[in-house]
Amino acid sequence: MEDTNYRMPLIGDPAPAFEAVTTQGPIKFPEDFKGKWVILFSHPADFTPVCTTEFMAFASMADEFKELNTELVGLSVDSLYAHIAWLRKIQELEWKGMKNVEVKFPLIEDIKMDVAKKYGMIQSQSTTQAVRAVFFIDPKGIIRTILYYPASLGRNFEEIKRITLGLQKADKDSVATPANWRPGDDTIIPTPGSCGVAKERMESKDENKYCLDWFLCFNKEKK
């Protein structure tokens, strides 16, 4: 029996390379996106209701992601012609104040499932559809976060934006973000690597930092 489970790349792995035809022309991935963050996301099929609402939401936020130096790339195992027809139909729909939505980011044609298999998007419950996956890839081409959703659950794109901001904040300032972090909230200082550093932290008079205990210290962020 054919093995229908394919290895999913892990956080910290280089993003698997591929060439593909898309609704915005051919791409070489991740080469064409060097120096940018990329959100690579898959959906089960064109002309499906949950996916349609997702594309309307994501396309409406595309400019917000561009401001974060982040490119969006979609994928399903449908043909290019199905993609084009679906995106044209989306532009005719109106939902939650979104209308005339033009999807300007590339949507990958993956009929042979080559890309979906490389990214572990084809899982045991279906050998003919990609699951709802999201890969966050940094400017060096490294996978930083992976999310999976069941077919019945639409993605929260504000959360996807929050994750992007959190990853960028961590890289920029060498910090971590606490539970329910939002941009502007205080951030966590990495755990000390020695007893001496732990002691210094607890005795520090720095007004821009505070500790709940030696292992849990925060930077005060400017509001």
PDB file of C-alpha atoms in Angstrom:
ATOM      1  CA  MET A   1       0.000   0.000   0.000  1.00  0.00           C
ATOM      2  CA  GLU A   2       1.271   3.460  -0.887  1.00  0.00           C
ATOM      3  CA  ASP A   3       2.383   5.562   2.040  1.00  0.00           C
ATOM      4  CA  THR A   4       0.139   8.632   2.037  1.00  0.00           C
ATOM      5  CA  ASN A   5       1.858  10.360   4.963  1.00  0.00           C
ATOM      6  CA  TYR A   6       4.587  12.782   3.974  1.00  0.00           C
ATOM      7  CA  ARG A   7       7.178  14.324   6.250  1.00  0.00           C
ATOM      8  CA  MET A   8       6.348  17.795   7.412  1.00  0.00           C
ATOM      9  CA  PRO A   9       9.326  20.158   7.611  1.00  0.00           C
ATOM     10  CA  LEU A  10      10.059  21.206  11.172  1.00  0.00           C
ATOM     11  CA  ILE A  11      10.482  24.578  12.807  1.00  0.00           C
ATOM     12  CA  GLY A  12      14.093  25.605  12.241  1.00  0.00           C
ATOM     13  CA  ASP A  13      14.402  23.702   8.950  1.00  0.00           C
ATOM     14  CA  PRO A  14      15.219  25.469   5.681  1.00  0.00           C
ATOM     15  CA  ALA A  15      12.059  25.963   3.653  1.00  0.00           C
ATOM     16  CA  PRO A  16      11.989  23.277   0.923  1.00  0.00           C
ATOM     17  CA  ALA A  17      12.810  24.798  -2.459  1.00  0.00           C
ATOM     18  CA  PHE A  18      10.553  24.486  -5.482  1.00  0.00           C
ATOM     19  CA  GLU A  19       9.570  26.095  -8.760  1.00  0.00           C
ATOM     20  CA  ALA A  20       5.897  26.577  -9.551  1.00  0.00           C
ATOM     21  CA  VAL A  21       3.356  28.216 -11.804  1.00  0.00           C
ATOM     22  CA  THR A  22       1.113  30.712  -9.989  1.00  0.00           C
ATOM     23  CA  THR A  23      -1.643  33.197 -10.701  1.00  0.00           C
ATOM     24  CA  GLN A  24       1.063  35.894 -10.679  1.00  0.00           C
ATOM     25  CA  GLY A  25       3.449  34.022 -12.979  1.00  0.00           C
ATOM     26  CA  PRO A  26       6.226  31.483 -12.326  1.00  0.00           C
ATOM     27  CA  ILE A  27       8.138  31.606  -9.042  1.00  0.00           C
ATOM     28  CA  LYS A  28      11.293  30.100  -7.587  1.00  0.00           C
ATOM     29  CA  PHE A  29      10.826  29.543  -3.892  1.00  0.00           C
ATOM     30  CA  PRO A  30      12.267  30.734  -1.599  1.00  0.00           C
ATOM     31  CA  GLU A  31      14.836  32.364  -3.904  1.00  0.00           C
ATOM     32  CA  ASP A  32      12.423  34.981  -5.273  1.00  0.00           C
ATOM     33  CA  PHE A  33      11.550  36.097  -1.750  1.00  0.00           C
ATOM     34  CA  LYS A  34      15.060  36.485  -0.352  1.00  0.00           C
ATOM     35  CA  GLY A  35      15.236  39.155   2.343  1.00  0.00           C
ATOM     36  CA  LYS A  36      11.497  39.041   3.044  1.00  0.00           C
ATOM     37  CA  TRP A  37       9.240  37.199   5.414  1.00  0.00           C
ATOM     38  CA  VAL A  38       6.844  34.820   3.690  1.00  0.00           C
ATOM     39  CA  ILE A  39       3.555  33.314   4.803  1.00  0.00           C
ATOM     40  CA  LEU A  40       3.017  30.187   2.722  1.00  0.00           C
ATOM     41  CA  PHE A  41      -0.469  28.810   3.280  1.00  0.00           C
ATOM     42  CA  SER A  42      -2.486  25.992   1.767  1.00  0.00           C
ATOM     43  CA  HIS A  43      -6.201  25.363   1.433  1.00  0.00           C
ATOM     44  CA  PRO A  44      -8.125  22.190   0.535  1.00  0.00           C
ATOM     45  CA  ALA A  45      -9.790  23.365  -2.682  1.00  0.00           C
ATOM     46  CA  ASP A  46     -10.990  26.303  -4.758  1.00  0.00           C
ATOM     47  CA  PHE A  47     -14.703  27.177  -4.739  1.00  0.00           C
ATOM     48  CA  THR A  48     -15.140  25.969  -1.160  1.00  0.00           C
ATOM     49  CA  PRO A  49     -16.901  28.207   1.385  1.00  0.00           C
ATOM     50  CA  VAL A  50     -14.379  28.423   4.233  1.00  0.00           C
ATOM     51  CA  CYS A  51     -11.480  28.958   1.832  1.00  0.00           C
ATOM     52  CA  THR A  52     -13.398  31.704   0.045  1.00  0.00           C
ATOM     53  CA  THR A  53     -13.866  33.685   3.258  1.00  0.00           C
ATOM     54  CA  GLU A  54     -10.196  33.165   4.112  1.00  0.00           C
ATOM     55  CA  PHE A  55      -9.003  34.521   0.790  1.00  0.00           C
ATOM     56  CA  MET A  56     -11.264  37.539   1.107  1.00  0.00           C
ATOM     57  CA  ALA A  57      -9.839  38.234   4.566  1.00  0.00           C
ATOM     58  CA  PHE A  58      -6.205  37.654   3.625  1.00  0.00           C
ATOM     59  CA  ALA A  59      -6.416  39.696   0.412  1.00  0.00           C
ATOM     60  CA  SER A  60      -8.019  42.559   2.353  1.00  0.00           C
ATOM     61  CA  MET A  61      -5.019  42.543   4.719  1.00  0.00           C
ATOM     62  CA  ALA A  62      -2.331  42.137   2.044  1.00  0.00           C
ATOM     63  CA  ASP A  63      -1.146  45.749   2.314  1.00  0.00           C
ATOM     64  CA  GLU A  64      -0.782  45.396   6.089  1.00  0.00           C
ATOM     65  CA  PHE A  65       1.520  42.422   5.575  1.00  0.00           C
ATOM     66  CA  LYS A  66       3.520  44.256   2.896  1.00  0.00           C
ATOM     67  CA  GLU A  67       4.201  46.984   5.462  1.00  0.00           C
ATOM     68  CA  LEU A  68       5.737  44.222   7.602  1.00  0.00           C
ATOM     69  CA  ASN A  69       8.041  43.151   4.738  1.00  0.00           C
ATOM     70  CA  THR A  70       5.918  40.013   4.468  1.00  0.00           C
ATOM     71  CA  GLU A  71       4.754  38.334   1.264  1.00  0.00           C
ATOM     72  CA  LEU A  72       1.746  36.023   1.011  1.00  0.00           C
ATOM     73  CA  VAL A  73       1.802  32.851  -1.101  1.00  0.00           C
ATOM     74  CA  GLY A  74      -1.210  30.539  -1.360  1.00  0.00           C
ATOM     75  CA  LEU A  75      -1.433  26.933  -2.546  1.00  0.00           C
ATOM     76  CA  SER A  76      -3.972  24.261  -3.383  1.00  0.00           C
ATOM     77  CA  VAL A  77      -3.868  21.194  -5.596  1.00  0.00           C
ATOM     78  CA  ASP A  78      -6.189  22.798  -8.156  1.00  0.00           C
ATOM     79  CA  SER A  79      -5.235  23.900 -11.670  1.00  0.00           C
ATOM     80  CA  LEU A  80      -4.190  27.407 -12.640  1.00  0.00           C
ATOM     81  CA  TYR A  81      -7.435  27.835 -14.575  1.00  0.00           C
ATOM     82  CA  ALA A  82      -9.514  26.838 -11.562  1.00  0.00           C
ATOM     83  CA  HIS A  83      -7.538  29.341  -9.474  1.00  0.00           C
ATOM     84  CA  ILE A  84      -8.169  32.150 -11.957  1.00  0.00           C
ATOM     85  CA  ALA A  85     -11.897  31.401 -12.195  1.00  0.00           C
ATOM     86  CA  TRP A  86     -12.219  31.250  -8.407  1.00  0.00           C
ATOM     87  CA  LEU A  87     -10.320  34.494  -7.797  1.00  0.00           C
ATOM     88  CA  ARG A  88     -12.503  36.245 -10.375  1.00  0.00           C
ATOM     89  CA  LYS A  89     -15.603  34.955  -8.579  1.00  0.00           C
ATOM     90  CA  ILE A  90     -14.257  36.124  -5.210  1.00  0.00           C
ATOM     91  CA  GLN A  91     -14.009  39.643  -6.618  1.00  0.00           C
ATOM     92  CA  GLU A  92     -17.782  39.580  -7.246  1.00  0.00           C
ATOM     93  CA  LEU A  93     -18.664  38.660  -3.653  1.00  0.00           C
ATOM     94  CA  GLU A  94     -19.392  40.864  -0.652  1.00  0.00           C
ATOM     95  CA  TRP A  95     -18.969  39.677   2.940  1.00  0.00           C
ATOM     96  CA  LYS A  96     -18.515  41.548   6.221  1.00  0.00           C
ATOM     97  CA  GLY A  97     -17.897  44.815   4.416  1.00  0.00           C
ATOM     98  CA  MET A  98     -15.336  43.273   2.074  1.00  0.00           C
ATOM     99  CA  LYS A  99     -16.194  43.651  -1.609  1.00  0.00           C
ATOM    100  CA  ASN A 100     -14.387  43.942  -4.938  1.00  0.00           C
ATOM    101  CA  VAL A 101     -11.564  42.006  -3.278  1.00  0.00           C
ATOM    102  CA  GLU A 102      -8.691  41.454  -5.695  1.00  0.00           C
ATOM    103  CA  VAL A 103      -6.245  38.708  -4.751  1.00  0.00           C
ATOM    104  CA  LYS A 104      -2.883  40.065  -5.885  1.00  0.00           C
ATOM    105  CA  PHE A 105      -0.602  37.574  -4.151  1.00  0.00           C
ATOM    106  CA  PRO A 106       0.424  34.370  -5.985  1.00  0.00           C
ATOM    107  CA  LEU A 107      -1.681  31.227  -5.728  1.00  0.00           C
ATOM    108  CA  ILE A 108       0.317  28.112  -6.637  1.00  0.00           C
ATOM    109  CA  GLU A 109      -0.950  25.515  -9.085  1.00  0.00           C
ATOM    110  CA  ASP A 110      -0.052  22.132  -7.576  1.00  0.00           C
ATOM    111  CA  ILE A 111      -2.060  19.503  -9.461  1.00  0.00           C
ATOM    112  CA  LYS A 112       0.633  16.851  -8.989  1.00  0.00           C
ATOM    113  CA  MET A 113       0.901  17.762  -5.292  1.00  0.00           C
ATOM    114  CA  ASP A 114       4.679  18.161  -5.562  1.00  0.00           C
ATOM    115  CA  VAL A 115       4.846  21.241  -3.333  1.00  0.00           C
ATOM    116  CA  ALA A 116       2.156  20.008  -0.950  1.00  0.00           C
ATOM    117  CA  LYS A 117       4.102  16.782  -0.388  1.00  0.00           C
ATOM    118  CA  LYS A 118       7.361  18.662   0.237  1.00  0.00           C
ATOM    119  CA  TYR A 119       5.653  20.643   2.971  1.00  0.00           C
ATOM    120  CA  GLY A 120       3.741  17.738   4.520  1.00  0.00           C
ATOM    121  CA  MET A 121       0.410  19.250   3.511  1.00  0.00           C
ATOM    122  CA  ILE A 122      -1.039  15.934   2.287  1.00  0.00           C
ATOM    123  CA  GLN A 123      -2.085  13.992   5.373  1.00  0.00           C
ATOM    124  CA  SER A 124      -3.775  10.678   6.041  1.00  0.00           C
ATOM    125  CA  GLN A 125      -7.365  11.887   6.062  1.00  0.00           C
ATOM    126  CA  SER A 126      -7.118  12.889   2.392  1.00  0.00           C
ATOM    127  CA  THR A 127      -4.710  11.943  -0.371  1.00  0.00           C
ATOM    128  CA  THR A 128      -6.184  14.427  -2.834  1.00  0.00           C
ATOM    129  CA  GLN A 129      -6.390  17.687  -0.880  1.00  0.00           C
ATOM    130  CA  ALA A 130      -3.960  19.855   1.031  1.00  0.00           C
ATOM    131  CA  VAL A 131      -4.829  20.464   4.661  1.00  0.00           C
ATOM    132  CA  ARG A 132      -5.200  24.010   5.956  1.00  0.00           C
ATOM    133  CA  ALA A 133      -1.576  24.818   6.808  1.00  0.00           C
ATOM    134  CA  VAL A 134       0.405  28.002   7.440  1.00  0.00           C
ATOM    135  CA  PHE A 135       4.205  28.241   7.278  1.00  0.00           C
ATOM    136  CA  PHE A 136       5.989  31.375   8.508  1.00  0.00           C
ATOM    137  CA  ILE A 137       9.355  31.665   6.756  1.00  0.00           C
ATOM    138  CA  ASP A 138      11.949  34.284   7.689  1.00  0.00           C
ATOM    139  CA  PRO A 139      14.173  36.375   5.385  1.00  0.00           C
ATOM    140  CA  LYS A 140      16.888  33.700   5.581  1.00  0.00           C
ATOM    141  CA  GLY A 141      14.498  31.041   4.287  1.00  0.00           C
ATOM    142  CA  ILE A 142      14.080  29.294   7.659  1.00  0.00           C
ATOM    143  CA  ILE A 143      10.717  27.968   8.844  1.00  0.00           C
ATOM    144  CA  ARG A 144       9.857  29.740  12.087  1.00  0.00           C
ATOM    145  CA  THR A 145       6.276  28.729  12.845  1.00  0.00           C
ATOM    146  CA  ILE A 146       3.855  26.092  11.525  1.00  0.00           C
ATOM    147  CA  LEU A 147       0.088  26.026  12.038  1.00  0.00           C
ATOM    148  CA  TYR A 148      -2.481  23.420  11.023  1.00  0.00           C
ATOM    149  CA  TYR A 149      -6.260  23.784  11.005  1.00  0.00           C
ATOM    150  CA  PRO A 150      -9.086  21.289  10.421  1.00  0.00           C
ATOM    151  CA  ALA A 151     -11.202  21.714   7.296  1.00  0.00           C
ATOM    152  CA  SER A 152     -14.137  23.119   9.274  1.00  0.00           C
ATOM    153  CA  LEU A 153     -12.202  25.919  11.018  1.00  0.00           C
ATOM    154  CA  GLY A 154     -11.349  29.157   9.238  1.00  0.00           C
ATOM    155  CA  ARG A 155      -8.058  30.791  10.104  1.00  0.00           C
ATOM    156  CA  ASN A 156      -7.805  33.912  12.265  1.00  0.00           C
ATOM    157  CA  PHE A 157      -5.767  36.317  10.180  1.00  0.00           C
ATOM    158  CA  GLU A 158      -5.336  38.825  12.980  1.00  0.00           C
ATOM    159  CA  GLU A 159      -3.593  36.006  14.864  1.00  0.00           C
ATOM    160  CA  ILE A 160      -1.427  35.292  11.821  1.00  0.00           C
ATOM    161  CA  LYS A 161      -0.461  38.968  11.788  1.00  0.00           C
ATOM    162  CA  ARG A 162       0.239  38.867  15.543  1.00  0.00           C
ATOM    163  CA  ILE A 163       2.548  35.880  15.088  1.00  0.00           C
ATOM    164  CA  THR A 164       4.399  37.700  12.319  1.00  0.00           C
ATOM    165  CA  LEU A 165       4.859  40.760  14.521  1.00  0.00           C
ATOM    166  CA  GLY A 166       5.974  38.603  17.452  1.00  0.00           C
ATOM    167  CA  LEU A 167       8.607  36.790  15.394  1.00  0.00           C
ATOM    168  CA  GLN A 168       9.916  40.062  14.021  1.00  0.00           C
ATOM    169  CA  LYS A 169      10.007  41.609  17.497  1.00  0.00           C
ATOM    170  CA  ALA A 170      11.924  38.621  18.877  1.00  0.00           C
ATOM    171  CA  ASP A 171      14.505  38.862  16.099  1.00  0.00           C
ATOM    172  CA  LYS A 172      14.897  42.627  16.323  1.00  0.00           C
ATOM    173  CA  ASP A 173      15.240  42.956  20.101  1.00  0.00           C
ATOM    174  CA  SER A 174      16.349  39.447  21.196  1.00  0.00           C
ATOM    175  CA  VAL A 175      13.315  39.048  23.442  1.00  0.00           C
ATOM    176  CA  ALA A 176      10.432  36.624  23.905  1.00  0.00           C
ATOM    177  CA  THR A 177       6.734  37.455  24.050  1.00  0.00           C
ATOM    178  CA  PRO A 178       4.450  36.396  26.935  1.00  0.00           C
ATOM    179  CA  ALA A 179       0.995  34.838  26.789  1.00  0.00           C
ATOM    180  CA  ASN A 180      -1.580  36.939  24.932  1.00  0.00           C
ATOM    181  CA  TRP A 181       1.116  39.377  23.819  1.00  0.00           C
ATOM    182  CA  ARG A 182       0.063  42.241  21.594  1.00  0.00           C
ATOM    183  CA  PRO A 183       2.321  44.841  19.946  1.00  0.00           C
ATOM    184  CA  GLY A 184       3.261  47.413  22.575  1.00  0.00           C
ATOM    185  CA  ASP A 185       3.021  44.981  25.497  1.00  0.00           C
ATOM    186  CA  ASP A 186       6.036  44.347  27.712  1.00  0.00           C
ATOM    187  CA  THR A 187       8.395  41.621  26.502  1.00  0.00           C
ATOM    188  CA  ILE A 188      10.299  38.866  28.288  1.00  0.00           C
ATOM    189  CA  ILE A 189      14.059  39.018  28.748  1.00  0.00           C
ATOM    190  CA  PRO A 190      15.682  35.654  27.895  1.00  0.00           C
ATOM    191  CA  THR A 191      16.423  33.392  30.877  1.00  0.00           C
ATOM    192  CA  PRO A 192      19.807  34.105  32.528  1.00  0.00           C
ATOM    193  CA  GLY A 193      22.618  31.694  31.786  1.00  0.00           C
ATOM    194  CA  SER A 194      24.367  31.857  35.142  1.00  0.00           C
ATOM    195  CA  CYS A 195      23.745  32.432  38.842  1.00  0.00           C
ATOM    196  CA  GLY A 196      25.640  35.703  38.617  1.00  0.00           C
ATOM    197  CA  VAL A 197      23.384  37.097  35.916  1.00  0.00           C
ATOM    198  CA  ALA A 198      20.298  35.952  37.829  1.00  0.00           C
ATOM    199  CA  LYS A 199      21.519  37.827  40.925  1.00  0.00           C
ATOM    200  CA  GLU A 200      22.288  40.959  38.902  1.00  0.00           C
ATOM    201  CA  ARG A 201      18.803  40.967  37.462  1.00  0.00           C
ATOM    202  CA  MET A 202      17.117  40.778  40.840  1.00  0.00           C
ATOM    203  CA  GLU A 203      19.284  43.614  42.165  1.00  0.00           C
ATOM    204  CA  SER A 204      19.056  45.805  39.063  1.00  0.00           C
ATOM    205  CA  LYS A 205      17.737  49.358  39.443  1.00  0.00           C
ATOM    206  CA  ASP A 206      17.034  49.728  35.716  1.00  0.00           C
ATOM    207  CA  GLU A 207      13.658  51.478  35.503  1.00  0.00           C
ATOM    208  CA  ASN A 208      13.034  49.994  32.058  1.00  0.00           C
ATOM    209  CA  LYS A 209      13.092  46.438  33.399  1.00  0.00           C
ATOM    210  CA  TYR A 210      11.336  44.528  36.185  1.00  0.00           C
ATOM    211  CA  CYS A 211      11.398  40.959  37.504  1.00  0.00           C
ATOM    212  CA  LEU A 212       8.747  38.766  39.091  1.00  0.00           C
ATOM    213  CA  ASP A 213      11.507  36.307  39.940  1.00  0.00           C
ATOM    214  CA  TRP A 214      15.051  35.608  38.741  1.00  0.00           C
ATOM    215  CA  PHE A 215      13.824  33.570  35.761  1.00  0.00           C
ATOM    216  CA  LEU A 216      10.944  35.886  34.756  1.00  0.00           C
ATOM    217  CA  CYS A 217      12.008  39.410  33.880  1.00  0.00           C
ATOM    218  CA  PHE A 218      10.406  41.921  31.526  1.00  0.00           C
ATOM    219  CA  ASN A 219      11.375  44.885  29.393  1.00  0.00           C
ATOM    220  CA  LYS A 220       9.007  47.819  29.713  1.00  0.00           C
ATOM    221  CA  GLU A 221       7.940  48.678  26.187  1.00  0.00           C
ATOM    222  CA  LYS A 222       7.245  52.259  25.207  1.00  0.00           C
ATOM    223  CA  LYS A 223       3.525  52.717  24.645  1.00  0.00           C
TER     224      LYS A 223
END
